[in-house]
PDB file of C-alpha atoms in Angstrom:
ATOM      1  CA  SER C1485       0.000   0.000   0.000  1.00  0.00           C
ATOM      2  CA  SER C1486       1.101   3.587  -0.537  1.00  0.00           C
ATOM      3  CA  PRO C1487       2.569   5.543   2.416  1.00  0.00           C
ATOM      4  CA  ALA C1488       0.292   7.683   4.555  1.00  0.00           C
ATOM      5  CA  VAL C1489       0.770  11.398   5.061  1.00  0.00           C
ATOM      6  CA  LEU C1490       2.136  12.264   8.517  1.00  0.00           C
ATOM      7  CA  SER C1491      -0.548  14.899   9.076  1.00  0.00           C
ATOM      8  CA  THR C1492      -3.300  12.302   8.548  1.00  0.00           C
ATOM      9  CA  PHE C1493      -1.797   9.906  11.078  1.00  0.00           C
ATOM     10  CA  ILE C1494      -1.333  12.634  13.711  1.00  0.00           C
ATOM     11  CA  SER C1495      -4.966  13.676  13.208  1.00  0.00           C
ATOM     12  CA  ILE C1496      -6.156  10.084  13.715  1.00  0.00           C
ATOM     13  CA  LEU C1497      -4.178   9.759  16.977  1.00  0.00           C
ATOM     14  CA  CYS C1498      -5.643  13.016  18.294  1.00  0.00           C
ATOM     15  CA  GLN C1499      -9.185  12.086  17.305  1.00  0.00           C
ATOM     16  CA  ARG C1500      -8.887   8.905  19.396  1.00  0.00           C
ATOM     17  CA  VAL C1501      -8.823  11.075  22.524  1.00  0.00           C
ATOM     18  CA  GLY C1502     -11.616  13.384  21.417  1.00  0.00           C
ATOM     19  CA  ILE C1503      -9.643  16.158  19.714  1.00  0.00           C
ATOM     20  CA  ASP C1504     -11.547  17.148  16.583  1.00  0.00           C
ATOM     21  CA  ALA C1505      -9.774  17.851  13.308  1.00  0.00           C
ATOM     22  CA  ALA C1506     -10.981  21.464  13.470  1.00  0.00           C
ATOM     23  CA  GLU C1507      -8.935  21.905  16.661  1.00  0.00           C
ATOM     24  CA  LEU C1508      -5.686  20.894  14.943  1.00  0.00           C
ATOM     25  CA  ASP C1509      -3.200  22.600  12.653  1.00  0.00           C
ATOM     26  CA  VAL C1510      -1.161  19.889  10.930  1.00  0.00           C
ATOM     27  CA  SER C1511      -0.594  21.745   7.672  1.00  0.00           C
ATOM     28  CA  GLU C1512       3.208  21.610   7.933  1.00  0.00           C
ATOM     29  CA  LEU C1513       3.373  17.816   8.421  1.00  0.00           C
ATOM     30  CA  THR C1514       3.615  16.830   4.762  1.00  0.00           C
ATOM     31  CA  ASP C1515       6.119  13.964   5.171  1.00  0.00           C
ATOM     32  CA  SER C1516       5.299  10.408   4.096  1.00  0.00           C
ATOM     33  CA  LEU C1517       4.877   7.756   6.792  1.00  0.00           C
ATOM     34  CA  GLU C1518       5.357   4.154   5.634  1.00  0.00           C
ATOM     35  CA  GLY C1519       4.228   2.506   8.837  1.00  0.00           C
ATOM     36  CA  TYR C1520       4.043   2.853  12.622  1.00  0.00           C
ATOM     37  CA  SER C1521       3.780   0.207  15.345  1.00  0.00           C
ATOM     38  CA  ILE C1522       1.597   0.737  18.423  1.00  0.00           C
ATOM     39  CA  ALA C1523       2.471  -2.206  20.671  1.00  0.00           C
ATOM     40  CA  ARG C1524       0.608  -1.212  23.848  1.00  0.00           C
ATOM     41  CA  ARG C1525      -1.949   1.188  25.261  1.00  0.00           C
ATOM     42  CA  ASP C1526      -0.291   4.531  25.940  1.00  0.00           C
ATOM     43  CA  SER C1527      -0.949   8.257  25.857  1.00  0.00           C
ATOM     44  CA  VAL C1528      -1.209  10.137  22.565  1.00  0.00           C
ATOM     45  CA  ARG C1529       1.731  12.272  23.696  1.00  0.00           C
ATOM     46  CA  SER C1530       3.872   9.133  23.969  1.00  0.00           C
ATOM     47  CA  GLY C1531       2.695   7.987  20.541  1.00  0.00           C
ATOM     48  CA  ILE C1532       3.614  11.293  18.912  1.00  0.00           C
ATOM     49  CA  ALA C1533       7.027  11.671  20.611  1.00  0.00           C
ATOM     50  CA  PRO C1534       8.944   9.223  18.330  1.00  0.00           C
ATOM     51  CA  LEU C1535       7.454  10.946  15.287  1.00  0.00           C
ATOM     52  CA  GLN C1536       8.670  14.313  16.592  1.00  0.00           C
ATOM     53  CA  ILE C1537      12.218  12.956  16.681  1.00  0.00           C
ATOM     54  CA  ALA C1538      12.030  11.361  13.242  1.00  0.00           C
ATOM     55  CA  TYR C1539      10.349  14.249  11.448  1.00  0.00           C
ATOM     56  CA  SER C1540      11.698  17.246  13.413  1.00  0.00           C
ATOM     57  CA  PHE C1541       8.557  18.988  14.619  1.00  0.00           C
ATOM     58  CA  ASP C1542       7.193  20.485  17.835  1.00  0.00           C
ATOM     59  CA  GLY C1543       3.700  20.940  19.230  1.00  0.00           C
ATOM     60  CA  LEU C1544       2.139  23.988  20.875  1.00  0.00           C
ATOM     61  CA  GLU C1545      -1.183  25.745  21.457  1.00  0.00           C
ATOM     62  CA  SER C1546      -1.670  28.587  18.977  1.00  0.00           C
ATOM     63  CA  ASP C1547      -4.858  30.524  18.150  1.00  0.00           C
ATOM     64  CA  ASN C1548      -6.965  28.054  20.163  1.00  0.00           C
ATOM     65  CA  LYS C1549      -5.618  25.116  18.187  1.00  0.00           C
ATOM     66  CA  ILE C1550      -3.024  22.417  18.770  1.00  0.00           C
ATOM     67  CA  ALA C1551      -0.434  23.268  16.151  1.00  0.00           C
ATOM     68  CA  PHE C1552       2.485  21.155  14.964  1.00  0.00           C
ATOM     69  CA  ARG C1553       5.400  23.135  13.532  1.00  0.00           C
ATOM     70  CA  LYS C1554       8.402  21.841  11.614  1.00  0.00           C
ATOM     71  CA  ARG C1555      11.882  22.853  12.691  1.00  0.00           C
ATOM     72  CA  GLY C1556      14.166  24.669  10.274  1.00  0.00           C
ATOM     73  CA  ARG C1557      11.543  27.347   9.512  1.00  0.00           C
ATOM     74  CA  SER C1558      12.327  30.857   8.338  1.00  0.00           C
ATOM     75  CA  SER C1559      12.970  33.617  10.864  1.00  0.00           C
ATOM     76  CA  VAL C1560       9.776  35.531  11.690  1.00  0.00           C
ATOM     77  CA  ALA C1561      11.357  38.547  13.419  1.00  0.00           C
ATOM     78  CA  THR C1562      14.656  40.382  13.807  1.00  0.00           C
ATOM     79  CA  ILE C1563      15.304  41.834  17.259  1.00  0.00           C
ATOM     80  CA  PRO C1564      17.989  44.550  17.368  1.00  0.00           C
ATOM     81  CA  MET C1565      20.186  45.117  20.392  1.00  0.00           C
ATOM     82  CA  ASP C1566      18.258  48.279  21.356  1.00  0.00           C
ATOM     83  CA  ASP C1567      15.150  46.129  22.002  1.00  0.00           C
ATOM     84  CA  LEU C1568      16.967  43.710  24.321  1.00  0.00           C
ATOM     85  CA  ALA C1569      17.374  43.813  28.122  1.00  0.00           C
ATOM     86  CA  ALA C1570      13.803  45.048  28.686  1.00  0.00           C
ATOM     87  CA  ARG C1571      12.873  45.528  32.340  1.00  0.00           C
ATOM     88  CA  VAL C1572      10.329  47.089  34.672  1.00  0.00           C
ATOM     89  CA  SER C1573      11.109  50.666  35.559  1.00  0.00           C
ATOM     90  CA  GLY C1574      13.488  50.872  38.527  1.00  0.00           C
ATOM     91  CA  GLU C1575      14.935  47.357  38.122  1.00  0.00           C
ATOM     92  CA  ASN C1576      18.556  46.667  37.286  1.00  0.00           C
ATOM     93  CA  PRO C1577      19.084  45.821  33.596  1.00  0.00           C
ATOM     94  CA  PRO C1578      19.403  42.100  32.845  1.00  0.00           C
ATOM     95  CA  PRO C1579      22.129  40.745  30.540  1.00  0.00           C
ATOM     96  CA  VAL C1580      21.578  41.615  26.893  1.00  0.00           C
ATOM     97  CA  VAL C1581      21.742  37.879  26.150  1.00  0.00           C
ATOM     98  CA  ALA C1582      22.126  35.386  28.998  1.00  0.00           C
ATOM     99  CA  ASN C1583      23.900  32.385  27.497  1.00  0.00           C
ATOM    100  CA  VAL C1584      24.406  28.861  28.867  1.00  0.00           C
ATOM    101  CA  ARG C1585      26.579  26.402  26.964  1.00  0.00           C
ATOM    102  CA  LYS C1586      26.277  22.661  27.582  1.00  0.00           C
ATOM    103  CA  LEU C1587      29.434  20.699  28.287  1.00  0.00           C
ATOM    104  CA  GLU C1588      30.750  18.370  25.597  1.00  0.00           C
ATOM    105  CA  THR C1589      30.336  15.435  27.966  1.00  0.00           C
ATOM    106  CA  GLU C1590      26.570  16.126  28.102  1.00  0.00           C
ATOM    107  CA  LEU C1591      26.226  15.727  24.334  1.00  0.00           C
ATOM    108  CA  PRO C1592      26.214  12.498  22.315  1.00  0.00           C
ATOM    109  CA  ARG C1593      29.248  11.266  20.447  1.00  0.00           C
ATOM    110  CA  GLU C1594      27.021   8.771  18.623  1.00  0.00           C
ATOM    111  CA  VAL C1595      23.312   8.472  17.865  1.00  0.00           C
ATOM    112  CA  ALA C1596      21.906   5.040  16.954  1.00  0.00           C
ATOM    113  CA  VAL C1597      18.417   4.633  15.493  1.00  0.00           C
ATOM    114  CA  SER C1598      16.501   1.330  15.684  1.00  0.00           C
ATOM    115  CA  HIS C1599      13.546   0.978  13.318  1.00  0.00           C
ATOM    116  CA  TYR C1600      11.435  -1.409  11.236  1.00  0.00           C
ATOM    117  CA  ASP C1601      13.197  -1.902   7.903  1.00  0.00           C
ATOM    118  CA  ALA C1602      10.908  -1.253   4.924  1.00  0.00           C
ATOM    119  CA  GLU C1603      13.354  -3.079   2.634  1.00  0.00           C
ATOM    120  CA  ARG C1604      13.595  -6.285   4.723  1.00  0.00           C
ATOM    121  CA  ALA C1605       9.990  -7.292   5.426  1.00  0.00           C
ATOM    122  CA  TYR C1606       9.821  -5.093   8.555  1.00  0.00           C
ATOM    123  CA  GLU C1607      12.767  -6.802  10.258  1.00  0.00           C
ATOM    124  CA  LEU C1608      14.436  -4.677  12.939  1.00  0.00           C
ATOM    125  CA  GLY C1609      17.210  -2.500  11.543  1.00  0.00           C
ATOM    126  CA  SER C1610      19.711  -0.076  13.024  1.00  0.00           C
ATOM    127  CA  GLN C1611      21.666   2.876  11.656  1.00  0.00           C
ATOM    128  CA  TYR C1612      24.005   5.277  13.404  1.00  0.00           C
ATOM    129  CA  ASP C1613      26.063   8.410  12.980  1.00  0.00           C
ATOM    130  CA  ARG C1614      29.131   9.406  14.991  1.00  0.00           C
ATOM    131  CA  ARG C1615      31.318  12.417  15.599  1.00  0.00           C
ATOM    132  CA  LEU C1616      34.999  11.697  15.112  1.00  0.00           C
ATOM    133  CA  THR C1617      36.277  14.550  17.302  1.00  0.00           C
ATOM    134  CA  GLY C1618      35.572  15.841  20.791  1.00  0.00           C
ATOM    135  CA  GLN C1619      35.700  14.559  24.372  1.00  0.00           C
ATOM    136  CA  SER C1620      32.218  13.065  24.635  1.00  0.00           C
ATOM    137  CA  GLU C1621      31.743   9.305  24.987  1.00  0.00           C
ATOM    138  CA  GLU C1622      27.939   9.490  25.274  1.00  0.00           C
ATOM    139  CA  VAL C1623      25.868   7.188  23.032  1.00  0.00           C
ATOM    140  CA  SER C1624      22.204   8.041  22.456  1.00  0.00           C
ATOM    141  CA  ALA C1625      20.015   5.073  21.415  1.00  0.00           C
ATOM    142  CA  LEU C1626      16.648   5.898  19.837  1.00  0.00           C
ATOM    143  CA  ASP C1627      14.066   3.113  19.472  1.00  0.00           C
ATOM    144  CA  LEU C1628      11.634   4.385  16.845  1.00  0.00           C
ATOM    145  CA  PRO C1629       8.619   2.105  16.131  1.00  0.00           C
ATOM    146  CA  ILE C1630       8.487   3.482  12.594  1.00  0.00           C
ATOM    147  CA  VAL C1631       8.761   1.717   9.246  1.00  0.00           C
ATOM    148  CA  MET C1632      11.448   3.379   7.129  1.00  0.00           C
ATOM    149  CA  THR C1633      14.304   2.637   4.772  1.00  0.00           C
ATOM    150  CA  PRO C1634      17.914   2.320   6.020  1.00  0.00           C
ATOM    151  CA  ALA C1635      18.691   5.619   4.281  1.00  0.00           C
ATOM    152  CA  LYS C1636      15.918   7.445   6.159  1.00  0.00           C
ATOM    153  CA  ALA C1637      17.085   5.990   9.490  1.00  0.00           C
ATOM    154  CA  ALA C1638      20.685   7.047   8.778  1.00  0.00           C
ATOM    155  CA  GLN C1639      19.488  10.554   7.931  1.00  0.00           C
ATOM    156  CA  ILE C1640      17.561  10.758  11.211  1.00  0.00           C
ATOM    157  CA  ALA C1641      20.628   9.607  13.173  1.00  0.00           C
ATOM    158  CA  GLN C1642      22.773  12.269  11.500  1.00  0.00           C
ATOM    159  CA  MET C1643      20.152  14.984  11.918  1.00  0.00           C
ATOM    160  CA  VAL C1644      19.573  14.260  15.625  1.00  0.00           C
ATOM    161  CA  LEU C1645      23.314  14.122  16.344  1.00  0.00           C
ATOM    162  CA  TYR C1646      24.143  17.451  14.768  1.00  0.00           C
ATOM    163  CA  GLU C1647      20.939  19.168  15.917  1.00  0.00           C
ATOM    164  CA  ARG C1648      21.859  18.410  19.530  1.00  0.00           C
ATOM    165  CA  TRP C1649      25.307  19.874  19.050  1.00  0.00           C
ATOM    166  CA  ALA C1650      23.972  22.904  17.169  1.00  0.00           C
ATOM    167  CA  SER C1651      21.508  23.643  19.993  1.00  0.00           C
ATOM    168  CA  ARG C1652      24.034  23.256  22.812  1.00  0.00           C
ATOM    169  CA  ASN C1653      23.869  27.028  23.396  1.00  0.00           C
ATOM    170  CA  GLU C1654      20.769  28.111  25.350  1.00  0.00           C
ATOM    171  CA  GLN C1655      19.820  31.749  25.776  1.00  0.00           C
ATOM    172  CA  GLU C1656      17.406  33.961  27.670  1.00  0.00           C
ATOM    173  CA  ILE C1657      16.468  37.397  26.407  1.00  0.00           C
ATOM    174  CA  ALA C1658      14.024  39.998  27.713  1.00  0.00           C
ATOM    175  CA  VAL C1659      11.938  42.123  25.328  1.00  0.00           C
ATOM    176  CA  SER C1660       8.935  44.425  25.551  1.00  0.00           C
ATOM    177  CA  ARG C1661       5.362  43.721  24.487  1.00  0.00           C
ATOM    178  CA  LYS C1662       6.348  44.935  21.047  1.00  0.00           C
ATOM    179  CA  TYR C1663       7.133  41.245  20.443  1.00  0.00           C
ATOM    180  CA  ALA C1664       3.984  39.857  22.084  1.00  0.00           C
ATOM    181  CA  ASP C1665       3.012  37.976  18.921  1.00  0.00           C
ATOM    182  CA  LEU C1666       6.052  35.686  19.165  1.00  0.00           C
ATOM    183  CA  GLU C1667       5.379  32.157  20.418  1.00  0.00           C
ATOM    184  CA  PRO C1668       7.301  28.948  21.091  1.00  0.00           C
ATOM    185  CA  THR C1669       8.706  27.220  17.958  1.00  0.00           C
ATOM    186  CA  ASP C1670       9.161  30.603  16.231  1.00  0.00           C
ATOM    187  CA  VAL C1671      12.619  31.270  14.839  1.00  0.00           C
ATOM    188  CA  ILE C1672      14.035  34.743  15.457  1.00  0.00           C
ATOM    189  CA  THR C1673      17.178  36.643  14.510  1.00  0.00           C
ATOM    190  CA  VAL C1674      18.866  38.505  17.354  1.00  0.00           C
ATOM    191  CA  THR C1675      21.591  41.052  16.679  1.00  0.00           C
ATOM    192  CA  THR C1676      24.077  42.415  19.220  1.00  0.00           C
ATOM    193  CA  ASP C1677      27.288  44.389  18.891  1.00  0.00           C
ATOM    194  CA  VAL C1678      29.279  41.158  18.709  1.00  0.00           C
ATOM    195  CA  ALA C1679      27.120  38.635  16.823  1.00  0.00           C
ATOM    196  CA  THR C1680      23.969  37.888  14.857  1.00  0.00           C
ATOM    197  CA  MET C1681      22.214  34.785  16.159  1.00  0.00           C
ATOM    198  CA  ARG C1682      19.497  32.548  14.742  1.00  0.00           C
ATOM    199  CA  LEU C1683      17.436  31.275  17.692  1.00  0.00           C
ATOM    200  CA  ARG C1684      14.397  29.021  18.164  1.00  0.00           C
ATOM    201  CA  ILE C1685      12.008  29.948  20.970  1.00  0.00           C
ATOM    202  CA  GLY C1686      11.375  27.132  23.434  1.00  0.00           C
ATOM    203  CA  GLU C1687       9.487  28.973  26.165  1.00  0.00           C
ATOM    204  CA  LYS C1688       7.776  32.346  26.554  1.00  0.00           C
ATOM    205  CA  VAL C1689       7.014  33.951  29.950  1.00  0.00           C
ATOM    206  CA  GLU C1690       5.207  37.291  30.366  1.00  0.00           C
ATOM    207  CA  ALA C1691       5.210  39.332  33.589  1.00  0.00           C
ATOM    208  CA  GLY C1692       4.859  43.036  34.282  1.00  0.00           C
ATOM    209  CA  GLY C1693       4.962  44.003  30.646  1.00  0.00           C
ATOM    210  CA  VAL C1694       8.286  42.190  30.101  1.00  0.00           C
ATOM    211  CA  ILE C1695       8.502  39.087  27.910  1.00  0.00           C
ATOM    212  CA  LYS C1696      11.265  36.596  28.650  1.00  0.00           C
ATOM    213  CA  LEU C1697      12.141  34.249  25.807  1.00  0.00           C
ATOM    214  CA  ARG C1698      14.129  31.093  26.460  1.00  0.00           C
ATOM    215  CA  THR C1699      15.749  29.964  23.228  1.00  0.00           C
ATOM    216  CA  VAL C1700      18.286  27.589  21.699  1.00  0.00           C
ATOM    217  CA  SER C1701      20.653  28.190  18.824  1.00  0.00           C
ATOM    218  CA  GLU C1702      19.446  26.747  15.537  1.00  0.00           C
ATOM    219  CA  ASP C1703      21.326  25.782  12.393  1.00  0.00           C
ATOM    220  CA  VAL C1704      18.910  25.150   9.522  1.00  0.00           C
ATOM    221  CA  ASP C1705      21.501  23.038   7.673  1.00  0.00           C
ATOM    222  CA  VAL C1706      21.305  20.181  10.202  1.00  0.00           C
ATOM    223  CA  TYR C1707      17.796  19.312   9.002  1.00  0.00           C
ATOM    224  CA  GLU C1708      19.104  18.331   5.561  1.00  0.00           C
ATOM    225  CA  SER C1709      20.937  15.007   5.217  1.00  0.00           C
ATOM    226  CA  GLU C1710      22.062  12.827   2.328  1.00  0.00           C
ATOM    227  CA  ALA C1711      23.214   9.875   4.454  1.00  0.00           C
ATOM    228  CA  ALA C1712      22.750   6.647   2.503  1.00  0.00           C
ATOM    229  CA  GLY C1713      22.561   4.055   5.271  1.00  0.00           C
ATOM    230  CA  VAL C1714      23.718   0.442   5.125  1.00  0.00           C
ATOM    231  CA  SER C1715      21.259  -2.318   4.200  1.00  0.00           C
ATOM    232  CA  GLY C1716      21.215  -5.453   6.330  1.00  0.00           C
ATOM    233  CA  PRO C1717      21.063  -9.060   5.084  1.00  0.00           C
ATOM    234  CA  ALA C1718      18.077  -9.985   2.954  1.00  0.00           C
ATOM    235  CA  ALA C1719      14.974 -11.017   4.870  1.00  0.00           C
ATOM    236  CA  PRO C1720      14.039 -14.718   4.800  1.00  0.00           C
ATOM    237  CA  GLY C1721      11.878 -15.638   1.828  1.00  0.00           C
ATOM    238  CA  SER C1722       8.238 -16.484   2.280  1.00  0.00           C
ATOM    239  CA  VAL C1723       7.103 -20.114   2.513  1.00  0.00           C
ATOM    240  CA  THR C1724       5.412 -21.270  -0.677  1.00  0.00           C
ATOM    241  CA  GLU C1725       3.280 -24.352  -1.348  1.00  0.00           C
ATOM    242  CA  ALA C1726       5.359 -26.983  -3.136  1.00  0.00           C
ATOM    243  CA  GLY C1727       2.465 -29.213  -4.194  1.00  0.00           C
ATOM    244  CA  PRO C1728      -0.255 -31.567  -2.904  1.00  0.00           C
ATOM    245  CA  THR C1729       0.214 -33.339   0.419  1.00  0.00           C
ATOM    246  CA  ASN C1730       0.538 -37.144   0.283  1.00  0.00           C
ATOM    247  CA  LEU C1731      -0.261 -39.613   3.061  1.00  0.00           C
ATOM    248  CA  MET C1732       2.149 -42.576   3.173  1.00  0.00           C
ATOM    249  CA  LEU C1733       1.426 -45.550   5.435  1.00  0.00           C
ATOM    250  CA  LEU C1734       4.548 -47.047   6.967  1.00  0.00           C
ATOM    251  CA  GLY C1735       5.108 -50.749   7.684  1.00  0.00           C
ATOM    252  CA  CYS C1736       5.312 -50.376  11.452  1.00  0.00           C
ATOM    253  CA  ARG C1737       2.922 -50.619  14.353  1.00  0.00           C
ATOM    254  CA  GLY C1738       2.368 -48.419  17.380  1.00  0.00           C
ATOM    255  CA  THR C1739       4.762 -49.094  20.233  1.00  0.00           C
ATOM    256  CA  SER C1740       3.223 -47.104  23.079  1.00  0.00           C
ATOM    257  CA  ALA C1741      -0.095 -46.709  24.830  1.00  0.00           C
ATOM    258  CA  HIS C1742      -0.330 -43.177  23.435  1.00  0.00           C
ATOM    259  CA  GLN C1743       0.029 -44.370  19.826  1.00  0.00           C
ATOM    260  CA  GLY C1744      -2.227 -47.322  20.383  1.00  0.00           C
ATOM    261  CA  PHE C1745      -1.086 -50.895  19.859  1.00  0.00           C
ATOM    262  CA  GLY C1746      -2.077 -52.419  16.567  1.00  0.00           C
ATOM    263  CA  ARG C1747      -2.460 -49.086  14.783  1.00  0.00           C
ATOM    264  CA  ARG C1748      -0.453 -48.262  11.698  1.00  0.00           C
ATOM    265  CA  CYS C1749       1.955 -45.291  11.670  1.00  0.00           C
ATOM    266  CA  GLY C1750       1.617 -42.676   8.971  1.00  0.00           C
ATOM    267  CA  ALA C1751       3.674 -39.810   7.617  1.00  0.00           C
ATOM    268  CA  LEU C1752       2.754 -36.738   5.643  1.00  0.00           C
ATOM    269  CA  CYS C1753       5.014 -35.448   2.912  1.00  0.00           C
ATOM    270  CA  CYS C1754       4.845 -32.836   0.209  1.00  0.00           C
TER     271      CYS C1754
END
């Protein structure tokens, strides 16, 4: 059968818990989905989480709808340095950009993706990508109950690995209500006297007319991959019918109470 569209599958999952299609915005989820395994009863959130990893999207509430937004989107606003460090009158000015950088040892050296192989009759497959430099020894294993080709799995492994390194820098900025229309998942461009940064908003907090945005650095190039993957051994062939079944009576008699004394033994062969 032909692959489903990711947006259709997400809509079906949400409808199972009473969320109507009119309450959803899945317009950006145009990827193809070859198959997905639901092995046990679980929450819809848990069912969507592996798809978020594989297809690089986030969920949020926007305009009274549950919206799903792809990563790697275009910047929606440019915030100059003069609009940073907003504060309530009388308070000390906050940092222009408060930056936290994760340690190398907190980031993965390798990402391995387990999946159902579309080219090997849905046998389990695994692909990985690895950084060849750095101090980290961390290995991140992702078990994705998704049917995909080895190439797609290798691309996900590469994308996740480099996205985590690209977003190792976390920031907090404070702006005025001039930027009240910004919301989580939006990509913004922030300029200071030392750098121009492309940031993705993860959290938005409003208080006293000041909006604090918690962001991560984003590199749009990490969402494009040409990794080819490595195919595993061919899946076992299907069992086919060789011909009619023949009953052959053997020249022996039963030798136990279970077989029954005096009864002939038989064998079936094809």
